[in-house]
Short mmCIF file of C-alpha atoms in Angstrom, two decimals:
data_model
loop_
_atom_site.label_atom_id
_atom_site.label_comp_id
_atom_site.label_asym_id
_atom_site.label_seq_id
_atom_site.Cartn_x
_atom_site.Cartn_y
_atom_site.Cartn_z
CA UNK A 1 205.67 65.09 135.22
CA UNK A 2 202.20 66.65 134.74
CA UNK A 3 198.69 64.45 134.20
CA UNK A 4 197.16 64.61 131.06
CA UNK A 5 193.78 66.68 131.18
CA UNK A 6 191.97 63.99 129.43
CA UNK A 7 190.26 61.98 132.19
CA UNK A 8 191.39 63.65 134.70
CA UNK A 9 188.61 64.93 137.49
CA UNK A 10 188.76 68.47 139.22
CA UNK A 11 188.48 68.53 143.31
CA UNK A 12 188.56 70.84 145.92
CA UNK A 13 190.57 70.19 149.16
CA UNK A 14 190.00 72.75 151.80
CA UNK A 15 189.68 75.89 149.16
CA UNK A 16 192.54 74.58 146.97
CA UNK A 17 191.65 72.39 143.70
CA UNK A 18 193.44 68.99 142.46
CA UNK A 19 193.13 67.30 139.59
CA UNK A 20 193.21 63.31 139.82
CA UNK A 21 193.40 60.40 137.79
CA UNK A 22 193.41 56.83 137.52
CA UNK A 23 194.42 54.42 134.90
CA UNK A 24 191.70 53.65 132.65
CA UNK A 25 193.20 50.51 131.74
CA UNK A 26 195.32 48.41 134.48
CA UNK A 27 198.62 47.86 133.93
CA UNK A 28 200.39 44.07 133.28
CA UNK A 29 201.18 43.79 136.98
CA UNK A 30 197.62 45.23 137.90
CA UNK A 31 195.70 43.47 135.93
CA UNK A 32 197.22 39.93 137.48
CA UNK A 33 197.00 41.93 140.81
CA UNK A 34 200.42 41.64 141.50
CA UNK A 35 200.79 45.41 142.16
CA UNK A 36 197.64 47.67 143.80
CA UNK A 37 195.40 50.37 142.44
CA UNK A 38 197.19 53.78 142.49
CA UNK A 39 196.47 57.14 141.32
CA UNK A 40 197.82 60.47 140.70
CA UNK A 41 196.95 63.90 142.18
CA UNK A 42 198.74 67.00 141.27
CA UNK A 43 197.21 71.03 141.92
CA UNK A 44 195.17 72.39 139.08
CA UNK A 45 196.75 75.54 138.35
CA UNK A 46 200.92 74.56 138.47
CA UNK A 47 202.32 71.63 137.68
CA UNK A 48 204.69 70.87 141.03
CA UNK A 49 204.90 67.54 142.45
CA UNK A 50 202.53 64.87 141.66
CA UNK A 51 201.49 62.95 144.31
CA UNK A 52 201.09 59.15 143.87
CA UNK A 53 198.46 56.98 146.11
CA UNK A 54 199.10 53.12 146.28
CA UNK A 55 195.69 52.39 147.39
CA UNK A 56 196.44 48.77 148.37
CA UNK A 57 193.42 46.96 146.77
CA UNK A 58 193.18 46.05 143.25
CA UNK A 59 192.54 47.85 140.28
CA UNK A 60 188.66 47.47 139.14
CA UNK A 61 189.66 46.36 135.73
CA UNK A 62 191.71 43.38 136.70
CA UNK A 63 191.72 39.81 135.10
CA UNK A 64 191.81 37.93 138.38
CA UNK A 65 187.79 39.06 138.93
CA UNK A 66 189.48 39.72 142.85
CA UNK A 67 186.79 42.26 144.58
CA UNK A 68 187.60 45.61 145.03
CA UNK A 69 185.97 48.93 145.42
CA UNK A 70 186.00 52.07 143.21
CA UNK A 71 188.42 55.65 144.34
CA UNK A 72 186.04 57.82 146.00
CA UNK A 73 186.84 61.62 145.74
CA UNK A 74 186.06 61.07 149.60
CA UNK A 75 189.13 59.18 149.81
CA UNK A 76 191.15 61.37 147.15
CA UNK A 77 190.59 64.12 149.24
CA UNK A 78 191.83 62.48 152.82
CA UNK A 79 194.84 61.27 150.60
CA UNK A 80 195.31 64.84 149.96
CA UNK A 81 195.06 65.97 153.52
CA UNK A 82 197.40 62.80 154.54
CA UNK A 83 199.87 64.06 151.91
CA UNK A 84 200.10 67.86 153.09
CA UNK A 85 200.36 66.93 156.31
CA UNK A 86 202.95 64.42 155.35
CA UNK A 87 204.75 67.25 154.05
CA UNK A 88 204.01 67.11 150.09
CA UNK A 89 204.11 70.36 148.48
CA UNK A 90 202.10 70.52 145.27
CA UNK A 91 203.34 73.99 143.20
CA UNK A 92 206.78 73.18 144.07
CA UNK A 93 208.31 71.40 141.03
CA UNK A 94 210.20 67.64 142.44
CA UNK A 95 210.24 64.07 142.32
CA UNK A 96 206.86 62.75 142.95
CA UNK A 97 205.77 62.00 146.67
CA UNK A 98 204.13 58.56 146.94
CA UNK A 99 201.65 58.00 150.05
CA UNK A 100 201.27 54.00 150.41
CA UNK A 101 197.81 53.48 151.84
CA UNK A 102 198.82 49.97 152.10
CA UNK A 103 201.06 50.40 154.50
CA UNK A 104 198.89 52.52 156.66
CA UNK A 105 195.94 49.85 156.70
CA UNK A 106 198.70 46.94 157.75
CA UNK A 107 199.70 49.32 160.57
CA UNK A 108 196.33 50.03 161.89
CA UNK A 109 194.87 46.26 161.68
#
């Protein structure tokens, strides 16, 4: 699974760069905010393992009008860092490694 080029946005992670991407449009579930924002970050160069980022809020484009706040390449990048640490290994090919940011707030409340 690679991310299409086409929206995607270029960052740089301590010397190594990403690409990342969120869905322009929300999906059925999103837009009824029955399932959270995510997004998808995979390394610029190989395609490897994507990693997927349940953000835990809704997606900006949903039909509910519930507030939210935009994907920061601030918080792509300490996704990232959460991720490698977490052990996800971007040039390696593999399933996709999903970090659930939802979880982690719910822990730390």
């Amino acid at each position: 699974m690679t991310l299409a080029r086409k929206r995607s946005r270029r960052i740089v992670v301590d010397g190594t760069v990403y690409r990342w991407r969120v869905r322009h449009k929300p999906t059925y579930s999103q837009g009824l905010t029955w399932t959270p924002l995510s997004y998808a970050v995979e390394h610029f160069d190989s395609a490897g393992t994507v990693l997927v980022v349940n953000t835990g809020r809704p997606h900006p484009s949903n039909w509910i009008n519930a507030p939210t706040a935009p994907v920061r390449p601030a918080d792509v990048a300490t996704s990232i860092r959460t991720a490698l640490a977490a052990g996800w290994s971007p040039s390696c090919p593999g399933k996709p490694f999903v970090v659930d940011q939802a979880a982690e707030r719910s822990v730390s409340l």
